[in-house]
mmCIF file of C-alpha atoms in Angstrom:
data_model
loop_
_atom_site.group_PDB
_atom_site.id
_atom_site.type_symbol
_atom_site.label_atom_id
_atom_site.label_comp_id
_atom_site.label_asym_id
_atom_site.label_seq_id
_atom_site.Cartn_x
_atom_site.Cartn_y
_atom_site.Cartn_z
ATOM 1 C CA MET A 1 185.952 -108.686 -83.261
ATOM 2 C CA PRO A 2 189.346 -110.391 -82.207
ATOM 3 C CA ASP A 3 190.484 -111.626 -79.111
ATOM 4 C CA ARG A 4 189.837 -108.517 -76.446
ATOM 5 C CA ASN A 5 192.721 -110.026 -74.511
ATOM 6 C CA HIS A 6 194.408 -113.172 -76.121
ATOM 7 C CA THR A 7 197.778 -114.006 -75.686
ATOM 8 C CA ASP A 8 199.910 -116.532 -77.408
ATOM 9 C CA ARG A 9 199.201 -119.981 -75.095
ATOM 10 C CA ALA A 10 199.549 -123.244 -75.702
ATOM 11 C CA VAL A 11 196.735 -125.420 -74.316
ATOM 12 C CA GLY A 12 195.501 -128.604 -75.208
ATOM 13 C CA GLN A 13 192.245 -129.531 -76.692
ATOM 14 C CA GLN A 14 189.181 -127.356 -76.856
ATOM 15 C CA HIS A 15 185.936 -128.476 -75.211
ATOM 16 C CA LEU A 16 182.641 -126.541 -75.753
ATOM 17 C CA VAL A 17 180.343 -125.793 -73.014
ATOM 18 C CA VAL A 18 177.107 -124.986 -73.503
ATOM 19 C CA ILE A 19 175.495 -123.340 -70.258
ATOM 20 C CA ASP A 20 172.037 -123.790 -69.498
ATOM 21 C CA MET A 21 170.193 -123.097 -72.402
ATOM 22 C CA GLN A 22 166.502 -124.048 -71.247
ATOM 23 C CA ARG A 23 163.042 -122.705 -71.735
ATOM 24 C CA ALA A 24 163.205 -120.775 -67.947
ATOM 25 C CA PHE A 25 165.642 -118.546 -69.931
ATOM 26 C CA ARG A 26 164.272 -118.549 -73.375
ATOM 27 C CA GLN A 27 160.604 -117.529 -72.244
ATOM 28 C CA GLN A 28 158.922 -114.816 -71.006
ATOM 29 C CA GLY A 29 159.047 -114.615 -67.428
ATOM 30 C CA ASP A 30 161.626 -113.833 -64.446
ATOM 31 C CA TRP A 31 164.500 -115.430 -65.655
ATOM 32 C CA HIS A 32 164.241 -114.210 -69.276
ATOM 33 C CA VAL A 33 167.643 -113.545 -70.964
ATOM 34 C CA PRO A 34 166.345 -110.807 -74.098
ATOM 35 C CA ARG A 35 169.204 -111.911 -76.017
ATOM 36 C CA TYR A 36 168.896 -116.010 -75.695
ATOM 37 C CA ASP A 37 167.677 -116.853 -79.197
ATOM 38 C CA GLU A 38 171.053 -114.374 -80.921
ATOM 39 C CA ALA A 39 173.172 -116.720 -78.843
ATOM 40 C CA VAL A 40 171.389 -120.212 -79.820
ATOM 41 C CA GLY A 41 172.340 -119.069 -83.669
ATOM 42 C CA VAL A 42 176.000 -118.521 -82.789
ATOM 43 C CA ILE A 43 176.213 -121.833 -80.570
ATOM 44 C CA ALA A 44 174.190 -124.099 -83.529
ATOM 45 C CA ARG A 45 177.039 -122.304 -85.825
ATOM 46 C CA LEU A 46 179.865 -123.323 -83.369
ATOM 47 C CA VAL A 47 178.465 -127.247 -83.269
ATOM 48 C CA ARG A 48 177.678 -127.630 -87.285
ATOM 49 C CA GLY A 49 181.475 -126.203 -87.381
ATOM 50 C CA GLY A 50 182.975 -129.187 -85.563
ATOM 51 C CA PHE A 51 182.752 -128.125 -81.917
ATOM 52 C CA ASP A 52 181.442 -130.961 -79.976
ATOM 53 C CA PRO A 53 179.076 -129.464 -76.780
ATOM 54 C CA ILE A 54 178.846 -130.491 -73.280
ATOM 55 C CA ILE A 55 175.350 -129.599 -72.517
ATOM 56 C CA THR A 56 174.422 -128.210 -68.929
ATOM 57 C CA ARG A 57 171.288 -127.465 -67.430
ATOM 58 C CA PHE A 58 170.519 -125.928 -64.190
ATOM 59 C CA VAL A 59 167.903 -127.869 -62.290
ATOM 60 C CA PRO A 60 166.897 -126.513 -58.693
ATOM 61 C CA ASP A 61 167.630 -129.015 -55.783
ATOM 62 C CA PRO A 62 164.270 -129.284 -53.635
ATOM 63 C CA THR A 63 165.919 -129.278 -50.318
ATOM 64 C CA GLU A 64 166.712 -125.682 -50.849
ATOM 65 C CA SER A 65 169.698 -125.887 -48.266
ATOM 66 C CA GLY A 66 170.939 -122.886 -46.914
ATOM 67 C CA SER A 67 170.928 -119.885 -48.477
ATOM 68 C CA TRP A 68 168.717 -121.163 -51.870
ATOM 69 C CA SER A 69 166.000 -121.269 -49.636
ATOM 70 C CA ALA A 70 166.321 -117.242 -49.692
ATOM 71 C CA TYR A 71 167.256 -117.103 -53.213
ATOM 72 C CA TYR A 72 163.853 -119.021 -54.388
ATOM 73 C CA ASP A 73 161.749 -116.477 -51.564
ATOM 74 C CA ARG A 74 163.316 -113.817 -53.701
ATOM 75 C CA TRP A 75 161.847 -115.932 -57.145
ATOM 76 C CA GLN A 76 159.404 -117.954 -56.156
ATOM 77 C CA SER A 77 157.429 -118.118 -59.656
ATOM 78 C CA MET A 78 160.937 -120.549 -60.196
ATOM 79 C CA ARG A 79 160.385 -122.735 -57.127
ATOM 80 C CA LEU A 80 159.099 -125.542 -59.669
ATOM 81 C CA ASP A 81 160.275 -129.466 -59.548
ATOM 82 C CA PRO A 82 163.121 -130.548 -61.106
ATOM 83 C CA SER A 83 160.939 -132.581 -63.545
ATOM 84 C CA ASP A 84 159.056 -129.373 -65.024
ATOM 85 C CA PRO A 85 159.474 -129.015 -68.511
ATOM 86 C CA VAL A 86 160.603 -125.214 -68.002
ATOM 87 C CA TRP A 87 164.040 -126.800 -67.356
ATOM 88 C CA ASP A 88 164.168 -128.411 -70.590
ATOM 89 C CA VAL A 89 166.964 -127.341 -73.212
ATOM 90 C CA GLU A 90 165.948 -125.152 -75.757
ATOM 91 C CA LEU A 91 168.706 -125.468 -78.428
ATOM 92 C CA PRO A 92 167.242 -125.569 -81.840
ATOM 93 C CA GLY A 93 169.869 -127.058 -84.581
ATOM 94 C CA VAL A 94 171.736 -128.494 -82.081
ATOM 95 C CA GLU A 95 171.576 -132.427 -80.656
ATOM 96 C CA THR A 96 171.404 -132.188 -76.798
ATOM 97 C CA GLY A 97 171.579 -135.797 -75.867
ATOM 98 C CA ARG A 98 173.035 -136.179 -72.615
ATOM 99 C CA THR A 99 173.324 -133.191 -70.061
ATOM 100 C CA LEU A 100 175.280 -132.691 -67.327
ATOM 101 C CA ASP A 101 172.623 -131.092 -64.601
ATOM 102 C CA LEU A 102 173.467 -129.303 -61.443
ATOM 103 C CA PRO A 103 171.637 -127.425 -58.814
ATOM 104 C CA THR A 104 174.189 -124.319 -58.447
ATOM 105 C CA PHE A 105 175.380 -121.359 -60.934
ATOM 106 C CA THR A 106 178.647 -122.884 -61.552
ATOM 107 C CA LYS A 107 178.650 -125.681 -63.544
ATOM 108 C CA TRP A 108 182.532 -126.352 -62.954
ATOM 109 C CA GLY A 109 182.864 -129.546 -60.665
ATOM 110 C CA ALA A 110 183.726 -133.191 -60.825
ATOM 111 C CA GLU A 111 182.269 -134.165 -63.890
ATOM 112 C CA LEU A 112 183.465 -130.893 -65.856
ATOM 113 C CA ALA A 113 186.964 -131.179 -64.218
ATOM 114 C CA GLY A 114 187.105 -135.283 -65.327
ATOM 115 C CA ARG A 115 186.522 -134.485 -69.215
ATOM 116 C CA ILE A 116 188.579 -131.459 -69.376
ATOM 117 C CA PRO A 117 192.042 -132.082 -67.792
ATOM 118 C CA ALA A 118 194.542 -129.288 -66.603
ATOM 119 C CA GLY A 119 196.361 -127.547 -69.497
ATOM 120 C CA ASP A 120 192.760 -127.889 -71.653
ATOM 121 C CA GLU A 121 190.502 -125.170 -72.974
ATOM 122 C CA ILE A 122 187.226 -125.115 -71.942
ATOM 123 C CA ILE A 123 185.396 -122.424 -74.076
ATOM 124 C CA LEU A 124 181.975 -121.124 -72.386
ATOM 125 C CA THR A 125 178.433 -120.191 -74.500
ATOM 126 C CA GLY A 126 175.545 -119.832 -72.883
ATOM 127 C CA VAL A 127 173.535 -118.090 -70.715
ATOM 128 C CA ALA A 128 173.375 -115.907 -68.475
ATOM 129 C CA THR A 129 176.760 -114.346 -69.109
ATOM 130 C CA ASP A 130 176.559 -112.365 -65.336
ATOM 131 C CA CYS A 131 175.562 -115.380 -63.586
ATOM 132 C CA CYS A 132 176.595 -119.075 -64.610
ATOM 133 C CA ILE A 133 178.814 -118.264 -67.389
ATOM 134 C CA LEU A 134 180.807 -116.060 -64.556
ATOM 135 C CA ALA A 135 180.711 -118.501 -62.015
ATOM 136 C CA THR A 136 181.620 -121.642 -64.085
ATOM 137 C CA ALA A 137 184.664 -119.333 -65.332
ATOM 138 C CA LEU A 138 185.961 -118.460 -61.793
ATOM 139 C CA GLY A 139 185.874 -122.442 -60.877
ATOM 140 C CA ALA A 140 187.431 -123.355 -63.998
ATOM 141 C CA VAL A 141 190.532 -121.041 -63.891
ATOM 142 C CA ASP A 142 190.789 -121.656 -59.897
ATOM 143 C CA ALA A 143 191.345 -125.334 -61.014
ATOM 144 C CA GLY A 144 193.801 -124.324 -63.609
ATOM 145 C CA ARG A 145 192.058 -124.426 -66.994
ATOM 146 C CA TYR A 146 192.344 -121.923 -69.417
ATOM 147 C CA VAL A 147 189.207 -120.451 -70.298
ATOM 148 C CA THR A 148 187.571 -118.598 -73.399
ATOM 149 C CA VAL A 149 184.174 -117.194 -73.130
ATOM 150 C CA VAL A 150 182.862 -116.593 -76.501
ATOM 151 C CA ALA A 151 181.127 -113.069 -76.337
ATOM 152 C CA ASP A 152 178.379 -113.563 -79.191
ATOM 153 C CA ALA A 153 177.424 -117.223 -77.745
ATOM 154 C CA CYS A 154 176.523 -115.950 -74.654
ATOM 155 C CA ALA A 155 173.813 -113.467 -73.026
ATOM 156 C CA GLY A 156 173.059 -111.996 -70.172
ATOM 157 C CA GLN A 157 170.067 -110.163 -68.175
ATOM 158 C CA SER A 158 170.750 -107.324 -69.990
ATOM 159 C CA ASP A 159 173.500 -105.759 -72.257
ATOM 160 C CA GLN A 160 174.886 -103.469 -69.883
ATOM 161 C CA ALA A 161 175.151 -107.189 -67.644
ATOM 162 C CA HIS A 162 176.630 -109.058 -70.164
ATOM 163 C CA GLU A 163 179.146 -106.305 -71.163
ATOM 164 C CA SER A 164 180.070 -105.716 -67.686
ATOM 165 C CA THR A 165 180.953 -109.202 -66.975
ATOM 166 C CA LEU A 166 182.891 -109.522 -70.008
ATOM 167 C CA ALA A 167 185.218 -106.805 -68.996
ATOM 168 C CA LEU A 168 185.207 -108.245 -65.439
ATOM 169 C CA LEU A 169 186.445 -111.684 -67.160
ATOM 170 C CA GLU A 170 189.353 -109.855 -69.187
ATOM 171 C CA LEU A 171 190.710 -108.663 -66.149
ATOM 172 C CA LEU A 172 191.402 -112.306 -65.527
ATOM 173 C CA SER A 173 194.205 -112.840 -68.571
ATOM 174 C CA PRO A 174 195.658 -114.780 -70.000
ATOM 175 C CA MET A 175 193.723 -117.382 -67.819
ATOM 176 C CA VAL A 176 190.252 -115.975 -69.494
ATOM 177 C CA THR A 177 190.130 -114.802 -73.249
ATOM 178 C CA VAL A 178 187.336 -113.245 -74.339
ATOM 179 C CA THR A 179 186.731 -113.290 -77.870
ATOM 180 C CA ASP A 180 183.627 -113.521 -80.755
ATOM 181 C CA SER A 181 183.124 -116.923 -82.575
ATOM 182 C CA ALA A 182 184.437 -115.839 -85.728
ATOM 183 C CA GLU A 183 188.021 -115.014 -84.260
ATOM 184 C CA LEU A 184 187.509 -118.604 -82.264
ATOM 185 C CA VAL A 185 186.891 -120.046 -85.248
ATOM 186 C CA SER A 186 189.876 -118.695 -86.905
ATOM 187 C CA ARG A 187 192.275 -118.976 -84.146
ATOM 188 C CA THR A 188 191.108 -122.967 -83.905
ATOM 189 C CA GLN A 189 191.757 -123.622 -87.904
ATOM 190 C CA ALA A 190 195.041 -121.816 -87.718
ATOM 191 C CA ALA A 191 195.997 -124.345 -84.628
ATOM 192 C CA ALA A 192 194.781 -127.113 -86.806
ATOM 193 C CA VAL A 193 196.950 -126.631 -89.829
#
């Protein structure tokens, strides 16, 4: 699939960010993401192809400040301690090492901003397209970063939610590019020549 909205844009370095590939979203349960394992395979291929991942984790804040308390009232089964194994990264084929842990949907913040300078490209993969990917993309573009969302390396709560979110993100072109892994690799290789 070619870039859905790629424009010729000069960007600095590329930074692969793998959002919340955790047991909570892989296993059957309230937060299960049906195409999780399909996204895992694509992410593993990107990493084997030379992309160095920044891996994030959603880890709840036990204080549940503000509206988070109401959110966890809705999802009581996920009202778990931050050290619970459900929050462990499950990314077969990828060395995970250190993770960036945040209690928010968006993973954009001071740490990513410090690692991804303005003018560089943040490449988003992971789950869920319709929540944490979307929130991170919006934060990054607000901060002036170019965002690429790799459609086949992401998964949503449903196929419809995934596709609807990608369509929404396409409206933010040229700040956001929606592509697939084959086109991303091709574009990256062409830029390296």
